[in-house]
PDB file of C-alpha atoms in Angstrom:
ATOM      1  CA  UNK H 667     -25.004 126.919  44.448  1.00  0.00           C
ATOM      2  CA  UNK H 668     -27.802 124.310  45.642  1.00  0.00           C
ATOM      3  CA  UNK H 669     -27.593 121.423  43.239  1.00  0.00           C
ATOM      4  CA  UNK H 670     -30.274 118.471  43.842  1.00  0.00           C
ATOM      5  CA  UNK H 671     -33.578 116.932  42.362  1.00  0.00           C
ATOM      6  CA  UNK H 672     -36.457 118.350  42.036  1.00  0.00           C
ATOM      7  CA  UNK H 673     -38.102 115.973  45.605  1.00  0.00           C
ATOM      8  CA  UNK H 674     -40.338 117.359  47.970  1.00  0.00           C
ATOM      9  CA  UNK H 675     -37.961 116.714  50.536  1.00  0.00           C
ATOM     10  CA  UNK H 676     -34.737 118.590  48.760  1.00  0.00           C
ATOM     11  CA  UNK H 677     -36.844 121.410  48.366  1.00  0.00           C
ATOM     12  CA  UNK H 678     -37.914 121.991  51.880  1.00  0.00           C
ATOM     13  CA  UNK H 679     -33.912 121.797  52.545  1.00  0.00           C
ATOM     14  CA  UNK H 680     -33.475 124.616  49.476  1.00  0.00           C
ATOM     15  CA  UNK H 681     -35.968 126.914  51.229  1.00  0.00           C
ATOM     16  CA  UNK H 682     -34.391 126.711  54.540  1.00  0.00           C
ATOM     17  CA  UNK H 683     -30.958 126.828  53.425  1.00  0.00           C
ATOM     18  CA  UNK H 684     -31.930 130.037  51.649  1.00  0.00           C
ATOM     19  CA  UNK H 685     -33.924 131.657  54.418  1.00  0.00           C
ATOM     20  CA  UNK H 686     -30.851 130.402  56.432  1.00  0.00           C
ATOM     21  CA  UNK H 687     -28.047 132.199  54.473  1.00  0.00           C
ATOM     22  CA  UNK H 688     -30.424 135.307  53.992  1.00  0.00           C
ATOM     23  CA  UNK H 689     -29.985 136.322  57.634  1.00  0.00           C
ATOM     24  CA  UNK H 690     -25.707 136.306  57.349  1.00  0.00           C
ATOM     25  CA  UNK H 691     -26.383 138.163  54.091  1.00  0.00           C
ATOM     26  CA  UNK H 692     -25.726 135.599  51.620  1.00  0.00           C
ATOM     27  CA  UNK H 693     -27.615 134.560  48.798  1.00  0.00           C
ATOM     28  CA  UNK H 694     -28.325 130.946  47.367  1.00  0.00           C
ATOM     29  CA  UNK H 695     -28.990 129.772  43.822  1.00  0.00           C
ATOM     30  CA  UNK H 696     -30.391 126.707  42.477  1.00  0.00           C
ATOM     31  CA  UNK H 697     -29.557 123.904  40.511  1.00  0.00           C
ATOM     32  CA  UNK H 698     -31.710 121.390  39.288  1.00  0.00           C
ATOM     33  CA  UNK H 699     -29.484 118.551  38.545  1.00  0.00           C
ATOM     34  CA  UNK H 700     -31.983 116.610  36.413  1.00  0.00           C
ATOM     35  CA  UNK H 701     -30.478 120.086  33.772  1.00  0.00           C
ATOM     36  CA  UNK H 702     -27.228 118.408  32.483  1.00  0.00           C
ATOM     37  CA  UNK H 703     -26.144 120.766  30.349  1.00  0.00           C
ATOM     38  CA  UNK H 704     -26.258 123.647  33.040  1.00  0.00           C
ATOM     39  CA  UNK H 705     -22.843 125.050  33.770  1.00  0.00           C
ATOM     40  CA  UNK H 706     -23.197 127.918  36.274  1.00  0.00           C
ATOM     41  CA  UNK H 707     -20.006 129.708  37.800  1.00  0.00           C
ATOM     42  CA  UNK H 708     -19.993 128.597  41.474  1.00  0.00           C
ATOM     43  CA  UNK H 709     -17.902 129.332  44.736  1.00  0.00           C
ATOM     44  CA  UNK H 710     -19.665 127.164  47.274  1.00  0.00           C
ATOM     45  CA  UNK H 711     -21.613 123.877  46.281  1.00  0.00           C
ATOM     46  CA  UNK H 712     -24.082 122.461  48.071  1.00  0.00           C
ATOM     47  CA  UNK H 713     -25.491 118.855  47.027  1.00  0.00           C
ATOM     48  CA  UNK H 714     -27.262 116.407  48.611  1.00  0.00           C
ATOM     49  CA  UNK H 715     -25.495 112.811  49.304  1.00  0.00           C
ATOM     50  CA  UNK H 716     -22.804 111.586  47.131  1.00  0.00           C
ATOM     51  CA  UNK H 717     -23.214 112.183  43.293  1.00  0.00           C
ATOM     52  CA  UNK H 718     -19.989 111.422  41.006  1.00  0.00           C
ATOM     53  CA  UNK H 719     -16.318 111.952  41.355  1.00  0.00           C
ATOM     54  CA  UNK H 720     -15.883 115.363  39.726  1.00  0.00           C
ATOM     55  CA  UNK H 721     -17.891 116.805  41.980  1.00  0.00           C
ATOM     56  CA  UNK H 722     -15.702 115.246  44.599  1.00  0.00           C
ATOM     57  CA  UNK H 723     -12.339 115.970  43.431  1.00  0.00           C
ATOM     58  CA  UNK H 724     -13.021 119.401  41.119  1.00  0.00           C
ATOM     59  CA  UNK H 725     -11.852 122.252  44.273  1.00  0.00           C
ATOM     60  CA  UNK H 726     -15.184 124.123  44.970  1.00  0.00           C
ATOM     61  CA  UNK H 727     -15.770 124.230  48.484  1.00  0.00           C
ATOM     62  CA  UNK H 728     -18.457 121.579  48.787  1.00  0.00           C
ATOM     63  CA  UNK H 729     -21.336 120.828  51.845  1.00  0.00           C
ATOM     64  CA  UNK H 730     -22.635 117.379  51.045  1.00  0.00           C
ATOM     65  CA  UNK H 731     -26.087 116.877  52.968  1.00  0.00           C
ATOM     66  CA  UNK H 732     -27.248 113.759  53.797  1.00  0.00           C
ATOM     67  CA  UNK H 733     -29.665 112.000  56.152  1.00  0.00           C
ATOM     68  CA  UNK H 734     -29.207 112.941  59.888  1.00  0.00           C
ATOM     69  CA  UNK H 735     -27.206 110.746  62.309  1.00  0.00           C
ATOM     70  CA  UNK H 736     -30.100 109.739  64.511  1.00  0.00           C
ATOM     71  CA  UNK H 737     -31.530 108.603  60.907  1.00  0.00           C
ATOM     72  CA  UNK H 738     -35.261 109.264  62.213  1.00  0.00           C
ATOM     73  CA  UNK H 739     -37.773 110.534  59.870  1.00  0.00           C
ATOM     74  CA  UNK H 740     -41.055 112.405  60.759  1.00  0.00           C
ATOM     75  CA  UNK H 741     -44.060 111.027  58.485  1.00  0.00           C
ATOM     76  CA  UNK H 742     -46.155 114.476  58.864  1.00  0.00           C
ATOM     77  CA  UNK H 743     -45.966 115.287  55.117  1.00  0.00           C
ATOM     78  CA  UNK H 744     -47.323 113.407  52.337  1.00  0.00           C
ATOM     79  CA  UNK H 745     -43.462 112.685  52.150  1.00  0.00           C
ATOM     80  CA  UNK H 746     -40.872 111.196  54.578  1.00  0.00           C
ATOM     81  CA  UNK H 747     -39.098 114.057  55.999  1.00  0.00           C
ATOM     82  CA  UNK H 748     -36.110 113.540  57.989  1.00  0.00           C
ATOM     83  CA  UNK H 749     -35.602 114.824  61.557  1.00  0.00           C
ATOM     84  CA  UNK H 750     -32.154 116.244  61.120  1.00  0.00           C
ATOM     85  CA  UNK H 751     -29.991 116.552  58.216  1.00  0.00           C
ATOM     86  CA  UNK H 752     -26.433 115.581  58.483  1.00  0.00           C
ATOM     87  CA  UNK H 753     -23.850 118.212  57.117  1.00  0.00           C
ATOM     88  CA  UNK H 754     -20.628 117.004  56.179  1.00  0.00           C
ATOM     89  CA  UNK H 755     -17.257 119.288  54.275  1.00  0.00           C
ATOM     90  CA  UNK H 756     -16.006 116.847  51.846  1.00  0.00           C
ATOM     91  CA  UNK H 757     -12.295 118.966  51.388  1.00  0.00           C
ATOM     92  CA  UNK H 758     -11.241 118.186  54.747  1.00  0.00           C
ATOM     93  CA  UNK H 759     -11.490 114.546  53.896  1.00  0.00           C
ATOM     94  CA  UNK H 760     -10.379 111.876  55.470  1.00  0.00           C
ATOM     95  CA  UNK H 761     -12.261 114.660  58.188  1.00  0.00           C
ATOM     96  CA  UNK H 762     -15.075 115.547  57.438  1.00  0.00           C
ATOM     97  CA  UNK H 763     -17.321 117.177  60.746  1.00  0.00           C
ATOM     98  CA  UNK H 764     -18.063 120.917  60.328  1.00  0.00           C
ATOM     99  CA  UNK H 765     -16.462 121.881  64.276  1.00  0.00           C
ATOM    100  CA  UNK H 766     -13.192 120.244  66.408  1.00  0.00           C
ATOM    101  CA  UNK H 767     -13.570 120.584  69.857  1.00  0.00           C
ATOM    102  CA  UNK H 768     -17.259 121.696  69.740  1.00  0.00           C
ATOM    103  CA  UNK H 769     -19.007 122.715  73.009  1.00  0.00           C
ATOM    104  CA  UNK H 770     -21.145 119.670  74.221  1.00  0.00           C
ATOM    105  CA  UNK H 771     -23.835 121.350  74.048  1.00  0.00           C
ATOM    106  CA  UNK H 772     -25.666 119.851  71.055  1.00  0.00           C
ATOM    107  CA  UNK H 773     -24.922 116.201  72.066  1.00  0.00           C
ATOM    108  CA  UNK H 774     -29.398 116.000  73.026  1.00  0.00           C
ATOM    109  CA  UNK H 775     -29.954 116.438  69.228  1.00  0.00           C
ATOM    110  CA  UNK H 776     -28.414 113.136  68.751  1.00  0.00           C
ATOM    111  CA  UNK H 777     -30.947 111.547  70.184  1.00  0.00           C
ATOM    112  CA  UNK H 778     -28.329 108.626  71.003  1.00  0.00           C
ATOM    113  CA  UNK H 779     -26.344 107.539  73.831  1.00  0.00           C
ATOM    114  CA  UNK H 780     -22.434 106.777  73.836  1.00  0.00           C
ATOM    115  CA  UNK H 781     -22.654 102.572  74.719  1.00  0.00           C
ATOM    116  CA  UNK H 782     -19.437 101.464  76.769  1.00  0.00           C
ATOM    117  CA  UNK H 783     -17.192  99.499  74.605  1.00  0.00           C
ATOM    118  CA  UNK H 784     -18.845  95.490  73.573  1.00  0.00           C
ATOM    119  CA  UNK H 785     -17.108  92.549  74.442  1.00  0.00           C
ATOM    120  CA  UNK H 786     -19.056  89.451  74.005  1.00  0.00           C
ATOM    121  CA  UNK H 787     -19.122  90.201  70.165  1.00  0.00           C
ATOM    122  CA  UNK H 788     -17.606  86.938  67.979  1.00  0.00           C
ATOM    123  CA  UNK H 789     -18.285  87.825  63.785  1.00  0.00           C
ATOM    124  CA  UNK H 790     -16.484  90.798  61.333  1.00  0.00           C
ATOM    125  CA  UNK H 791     -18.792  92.865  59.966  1.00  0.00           C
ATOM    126  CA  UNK H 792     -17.494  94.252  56.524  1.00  0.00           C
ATOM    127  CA  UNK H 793     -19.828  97.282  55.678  1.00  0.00           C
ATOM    128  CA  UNK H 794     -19.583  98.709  52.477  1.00  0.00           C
ATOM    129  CA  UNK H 795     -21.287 101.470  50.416  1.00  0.00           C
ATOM    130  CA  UNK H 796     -22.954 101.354  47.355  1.00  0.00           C
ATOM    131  CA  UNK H 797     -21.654 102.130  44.089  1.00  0.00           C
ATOM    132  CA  UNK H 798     -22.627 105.771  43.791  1.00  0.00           C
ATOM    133  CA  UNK H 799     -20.075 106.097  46.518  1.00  0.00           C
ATOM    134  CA  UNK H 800     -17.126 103.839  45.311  1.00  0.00           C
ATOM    135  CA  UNK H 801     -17.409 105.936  41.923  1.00  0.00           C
ATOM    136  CA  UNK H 802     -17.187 108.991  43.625  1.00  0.00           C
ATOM    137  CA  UNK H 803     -14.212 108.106  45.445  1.00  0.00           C
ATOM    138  CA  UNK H 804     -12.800 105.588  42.907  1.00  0.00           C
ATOM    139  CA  UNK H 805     -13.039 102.340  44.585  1.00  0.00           C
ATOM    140  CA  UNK H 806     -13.778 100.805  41.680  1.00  0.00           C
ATOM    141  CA  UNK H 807     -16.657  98.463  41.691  1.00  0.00           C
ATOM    142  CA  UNK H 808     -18.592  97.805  44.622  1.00  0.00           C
ATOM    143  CA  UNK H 809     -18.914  94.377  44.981  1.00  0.00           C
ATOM    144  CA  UNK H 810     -15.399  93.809  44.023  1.00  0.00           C
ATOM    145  CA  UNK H 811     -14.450  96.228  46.621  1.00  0.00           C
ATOM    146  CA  UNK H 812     -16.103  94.203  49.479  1.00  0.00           C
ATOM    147  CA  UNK H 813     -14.954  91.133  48.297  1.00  0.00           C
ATOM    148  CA  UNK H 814     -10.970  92.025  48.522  1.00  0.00           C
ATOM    149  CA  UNK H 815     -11.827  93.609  51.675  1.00  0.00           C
ATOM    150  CA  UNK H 816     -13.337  89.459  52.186  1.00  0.00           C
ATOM    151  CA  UNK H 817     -10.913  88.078  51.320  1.00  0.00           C
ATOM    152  CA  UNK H 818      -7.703  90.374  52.998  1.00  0.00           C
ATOM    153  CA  UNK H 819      -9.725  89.584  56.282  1.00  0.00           C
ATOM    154  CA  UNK H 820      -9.943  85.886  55.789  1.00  0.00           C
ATOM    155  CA  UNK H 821      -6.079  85.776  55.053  1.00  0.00           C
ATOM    156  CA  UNK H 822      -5.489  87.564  58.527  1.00  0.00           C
ATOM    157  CA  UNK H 823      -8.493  86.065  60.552  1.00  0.00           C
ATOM    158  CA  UNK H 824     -10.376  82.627  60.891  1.00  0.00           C
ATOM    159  CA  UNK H 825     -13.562  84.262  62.138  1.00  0.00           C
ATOM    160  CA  UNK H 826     -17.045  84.170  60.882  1.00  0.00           C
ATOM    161  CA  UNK H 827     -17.990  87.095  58.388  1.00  0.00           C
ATOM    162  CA  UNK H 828     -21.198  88.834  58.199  1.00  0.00           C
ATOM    163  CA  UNK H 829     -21.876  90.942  54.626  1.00  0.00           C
ATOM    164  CA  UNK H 830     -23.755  94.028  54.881  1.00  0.00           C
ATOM    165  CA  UNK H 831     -23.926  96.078  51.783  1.00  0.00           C
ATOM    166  CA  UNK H 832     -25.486  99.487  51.650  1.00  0.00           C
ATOM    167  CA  UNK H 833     -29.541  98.540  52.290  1.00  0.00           C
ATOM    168  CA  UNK H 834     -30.236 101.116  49.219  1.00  0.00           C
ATOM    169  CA  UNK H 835     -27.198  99.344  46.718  1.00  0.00           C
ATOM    170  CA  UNK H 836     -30.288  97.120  45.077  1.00  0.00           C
ATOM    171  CA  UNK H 837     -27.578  95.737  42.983  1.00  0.00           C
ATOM    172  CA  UNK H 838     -25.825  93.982  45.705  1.00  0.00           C
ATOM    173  CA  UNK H 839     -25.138  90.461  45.726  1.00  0.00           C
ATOM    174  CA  UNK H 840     -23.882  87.592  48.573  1.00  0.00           C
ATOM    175  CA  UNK H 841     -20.202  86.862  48.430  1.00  0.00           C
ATOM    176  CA  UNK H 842     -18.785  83.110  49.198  1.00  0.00           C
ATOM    177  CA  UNK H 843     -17.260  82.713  52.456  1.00  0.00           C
ATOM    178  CA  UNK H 844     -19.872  85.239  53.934  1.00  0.00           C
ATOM    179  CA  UNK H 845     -23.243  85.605  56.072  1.00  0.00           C
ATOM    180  CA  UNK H 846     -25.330  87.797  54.125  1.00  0.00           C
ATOM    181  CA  UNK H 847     -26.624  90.484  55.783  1.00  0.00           C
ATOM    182  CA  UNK H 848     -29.690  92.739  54.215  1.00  0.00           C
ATOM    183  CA  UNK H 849     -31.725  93.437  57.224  1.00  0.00           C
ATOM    184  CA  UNK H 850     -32.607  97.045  58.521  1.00  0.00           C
ATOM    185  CA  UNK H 851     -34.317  98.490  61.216  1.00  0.00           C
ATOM    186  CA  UNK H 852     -33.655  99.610  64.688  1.00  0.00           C
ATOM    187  CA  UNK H 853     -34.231  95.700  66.111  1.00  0.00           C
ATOM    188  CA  UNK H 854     -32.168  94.312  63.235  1.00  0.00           C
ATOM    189  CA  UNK H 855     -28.619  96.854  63.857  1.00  0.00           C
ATOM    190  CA  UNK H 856     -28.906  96.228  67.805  1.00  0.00           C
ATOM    191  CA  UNK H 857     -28.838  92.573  67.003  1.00  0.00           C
ATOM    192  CA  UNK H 858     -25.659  92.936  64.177  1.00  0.00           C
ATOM    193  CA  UNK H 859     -23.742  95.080  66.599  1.00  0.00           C
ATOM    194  CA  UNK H 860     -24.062  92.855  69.679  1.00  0.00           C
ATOM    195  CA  UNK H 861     -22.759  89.806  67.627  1.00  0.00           C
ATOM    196  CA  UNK H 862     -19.946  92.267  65.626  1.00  0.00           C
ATOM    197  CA  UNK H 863     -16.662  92.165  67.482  1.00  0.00           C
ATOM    198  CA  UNK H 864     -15.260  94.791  64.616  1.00  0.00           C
ATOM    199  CA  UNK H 865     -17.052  96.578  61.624  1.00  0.00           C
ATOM    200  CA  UNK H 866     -15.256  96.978  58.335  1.00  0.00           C
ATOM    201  CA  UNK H 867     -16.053  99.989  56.355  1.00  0.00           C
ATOM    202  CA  UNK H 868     -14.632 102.537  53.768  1.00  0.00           C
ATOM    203  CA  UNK H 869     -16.593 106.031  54.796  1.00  0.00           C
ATOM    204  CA  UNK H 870     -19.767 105.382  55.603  1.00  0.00           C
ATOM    205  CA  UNK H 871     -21.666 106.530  58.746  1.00  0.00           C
ATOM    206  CA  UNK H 872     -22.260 102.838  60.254  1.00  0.00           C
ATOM    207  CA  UNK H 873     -18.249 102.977  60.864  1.00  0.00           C
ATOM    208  CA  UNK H 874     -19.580 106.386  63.229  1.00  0.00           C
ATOM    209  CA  UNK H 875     -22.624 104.008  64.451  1.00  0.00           C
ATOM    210  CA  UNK H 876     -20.119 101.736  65.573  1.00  0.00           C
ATOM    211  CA  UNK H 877     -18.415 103.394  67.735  1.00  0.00           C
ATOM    212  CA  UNK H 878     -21.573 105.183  69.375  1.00  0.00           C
ATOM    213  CA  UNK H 879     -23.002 101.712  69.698  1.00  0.00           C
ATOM    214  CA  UNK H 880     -19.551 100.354  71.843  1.00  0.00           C
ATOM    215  CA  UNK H 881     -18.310  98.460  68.593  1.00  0.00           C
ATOM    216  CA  UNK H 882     -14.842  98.887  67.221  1.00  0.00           C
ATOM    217  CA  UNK H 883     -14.674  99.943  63.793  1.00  0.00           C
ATOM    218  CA  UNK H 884     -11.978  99.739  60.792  1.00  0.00           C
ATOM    219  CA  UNK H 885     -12.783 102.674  58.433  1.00  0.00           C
ATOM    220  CA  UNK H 886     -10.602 102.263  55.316  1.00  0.00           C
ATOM    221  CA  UNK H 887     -11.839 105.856  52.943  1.00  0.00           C
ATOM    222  CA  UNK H 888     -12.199 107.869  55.848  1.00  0.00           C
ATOM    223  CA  UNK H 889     -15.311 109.846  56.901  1.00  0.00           C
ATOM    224  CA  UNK H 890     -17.300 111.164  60.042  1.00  0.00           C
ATOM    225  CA  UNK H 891     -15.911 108.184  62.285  1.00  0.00           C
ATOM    226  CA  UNK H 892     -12.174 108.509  60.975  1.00  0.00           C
ATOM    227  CA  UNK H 893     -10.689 110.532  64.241  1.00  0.00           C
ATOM    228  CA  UNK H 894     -11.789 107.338  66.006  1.00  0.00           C
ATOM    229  CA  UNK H 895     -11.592 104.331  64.329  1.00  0.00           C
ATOM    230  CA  UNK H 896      -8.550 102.282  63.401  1.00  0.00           C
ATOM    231  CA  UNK H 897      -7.721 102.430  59.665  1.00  0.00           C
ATOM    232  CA  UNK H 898      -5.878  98.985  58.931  1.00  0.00           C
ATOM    233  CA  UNK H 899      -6.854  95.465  58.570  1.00  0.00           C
ATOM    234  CA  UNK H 900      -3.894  94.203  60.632  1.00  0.00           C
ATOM    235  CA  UNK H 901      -5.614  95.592  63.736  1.00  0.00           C
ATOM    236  CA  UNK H 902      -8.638  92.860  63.201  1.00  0.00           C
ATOM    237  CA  UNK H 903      -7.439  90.706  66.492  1.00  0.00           C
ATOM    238  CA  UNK H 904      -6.657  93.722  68.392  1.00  0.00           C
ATOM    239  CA  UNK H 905      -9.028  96.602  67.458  1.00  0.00           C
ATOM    240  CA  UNK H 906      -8.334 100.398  67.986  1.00  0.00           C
ATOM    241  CA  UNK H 907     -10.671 102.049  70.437  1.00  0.00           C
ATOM    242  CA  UNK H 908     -10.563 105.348  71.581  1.00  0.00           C
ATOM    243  CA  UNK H 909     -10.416 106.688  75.025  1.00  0.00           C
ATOM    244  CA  UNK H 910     -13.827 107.960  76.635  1.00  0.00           C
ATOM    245  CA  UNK H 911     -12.770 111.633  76.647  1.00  0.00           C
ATOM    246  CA  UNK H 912     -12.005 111.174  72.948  1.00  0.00           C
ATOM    247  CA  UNK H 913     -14.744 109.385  72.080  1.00  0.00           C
ATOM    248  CA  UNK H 914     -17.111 112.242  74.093  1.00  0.00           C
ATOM    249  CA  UNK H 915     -15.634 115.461  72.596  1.00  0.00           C
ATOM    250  CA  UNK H 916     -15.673 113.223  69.244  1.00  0.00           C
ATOM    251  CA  UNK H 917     -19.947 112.850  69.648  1.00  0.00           C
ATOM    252  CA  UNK H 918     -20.103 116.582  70.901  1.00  0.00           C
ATOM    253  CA  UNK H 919     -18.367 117.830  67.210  1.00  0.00           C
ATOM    254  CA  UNK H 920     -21.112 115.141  65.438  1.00  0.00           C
ATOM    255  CA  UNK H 921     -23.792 117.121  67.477  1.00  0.00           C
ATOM    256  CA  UNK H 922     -22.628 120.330  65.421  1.00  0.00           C
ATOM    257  CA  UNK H 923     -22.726 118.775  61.830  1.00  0.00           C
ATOM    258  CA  UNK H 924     -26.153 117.878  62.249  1.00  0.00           C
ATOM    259  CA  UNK H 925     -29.276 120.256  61.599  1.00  0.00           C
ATOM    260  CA  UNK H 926     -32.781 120.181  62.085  1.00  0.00           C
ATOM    261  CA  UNK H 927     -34.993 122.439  59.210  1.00  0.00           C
ATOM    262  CA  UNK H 928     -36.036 125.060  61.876  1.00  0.00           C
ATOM    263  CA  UNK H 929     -32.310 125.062  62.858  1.00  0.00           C
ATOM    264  CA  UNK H 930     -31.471 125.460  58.830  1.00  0.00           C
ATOM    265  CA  UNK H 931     -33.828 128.092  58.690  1.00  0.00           C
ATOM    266  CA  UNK H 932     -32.620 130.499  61.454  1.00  0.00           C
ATOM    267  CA  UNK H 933     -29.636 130.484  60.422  1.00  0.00           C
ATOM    268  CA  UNK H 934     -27.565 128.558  62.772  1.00  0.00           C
ATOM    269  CA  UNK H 935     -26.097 125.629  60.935  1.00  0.00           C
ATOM    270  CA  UNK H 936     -24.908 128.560  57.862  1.00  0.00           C
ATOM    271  CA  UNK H 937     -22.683 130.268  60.950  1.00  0.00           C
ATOM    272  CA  UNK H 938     -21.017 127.276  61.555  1.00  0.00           C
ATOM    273  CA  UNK H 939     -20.640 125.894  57.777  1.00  0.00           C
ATOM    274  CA  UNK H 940     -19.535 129.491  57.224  1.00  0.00           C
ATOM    275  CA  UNK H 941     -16.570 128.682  59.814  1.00  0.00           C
ATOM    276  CA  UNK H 942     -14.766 126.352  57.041  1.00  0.00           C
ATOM    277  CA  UNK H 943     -14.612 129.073  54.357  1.00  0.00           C
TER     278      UNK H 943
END
């Protein structure tokens, strides 16, 4: 079961998906989600970023697609269409990649290189998601969330604090104590992780960009960076950071939970979700 709105963009995924499954002999049905009061018997969901907490804690077996890790669009269409799409399977959380100990093989999709580890960095970077996410995974509310994530740091460290919410949580808001942080952009993340000595997050994919960019991370809800990142703010002085052969076999298994449409469409990203059924 496919469920998403009814965007240019989700439907190009539906298509491929379906021509995708059709080859192993499976068949996909759609959803439009903007249909509330549609109840349809389901053994495998498929949705498209976060969307509330039954969906995350209800049992069904459940793909969540999102934007791809090298977060480049191409602008071919009339709308933006992303280069890869990021495939995540939410009931192995706090893990969430669709393949341990992939071949290295897909590491080129990336389009990224591992950075050694930073050490010049001098400001915590806290992180967070929006709210979608914090109700899915009941954080409560977001701004609250960030700000007793503030304020455990300042109790444990006297360094400066840069606050970067979600760029798409428009109702975000500073928080005392805090450099507020709303820039995005290639230019403005190389500049915020050459000044971050450690990024704070709950289970977003900047706690994953971290670490590919040489920057220890802290992820506190788990996600695609959890196997390597440290998990507790007592660590701030001292960060976790994983060895190299760790952190390469780590990027090969992110180069197998992220698809391109033709990739979708042949079929090869369905044999590998199918692995996790």
């Amino acid at each position: 079961m496919f469920k998403a709105l009814p965007h240019k963009r989700n439907e190009q995924l539906r298509k491929a998906l379906e021509k995708g499954m059709k080859k192993h002999g499976d068949k996909l049905t759609y959803y439009d989600t903007t249909e509330p009061n549609c109840s349809p018997i389901e053994n495998i969901r498929f949705v498209i970023g976060i969307k509330n907490n039954k969906q995350c804690t209800d049992g069904i077996h459940r793909f969540v697609f999102d934007k791809g890790y090298d977060r480049k669009n191409i602008h071919s269409h009339s709308y933006s269409e992303w280069l890869h799409w990021s495939i995540r399977y939410m009931p192995d959380w706090p893990e969430t990649r669709l393949l341990f100990n992939a071949p290295h093989d897909r590491i080129h999709t990336l389009r990224m290189k591992l950075l050694p580890l930073k050490k010049n960095g001098t400001v915590i970077t806290v992180a967070t998601s929006s709210q979608k996410y914090c109700d899915c995974h009941n954080l409560g509310n977001a701004t609250e969330y960030a700000t007793d994530i503030i304020r455990q740091i300042k109790e444990k460290s006297n360094r400066k604090i840069w606050y970067r919410p979600k760029p798409s949580f428009s109702s975000a808001v500073p928080i005392n104590g805090t450099h507020y942080n709303r820039t995005k952009g290639s230019k403005a993340m190389k500049t915020l992780f050459n000044k971050t000595r450690i990024l704070i997050t709950d289970g977003s994919h900047i706690g994953a960009r971290s670490v590919i960019n040489g920057v220890p991370a802290i992820t506190l809800d788990g996600g695609i960076g959890h196997s390597v990142t440290g998990h507790s703010l007592d660590n701030l002085e001292d960060p976790y950071w994983p060895d190299e052969k760790k952190r390469k076999n780590w990027f090969a298994d992110i180069g197998y939970s992220h698809y391109s449409i033709p990739e979708i469409e042949s079929g090869l990203a369905w044999e590998i979700m199918k692995q996790k059924l």
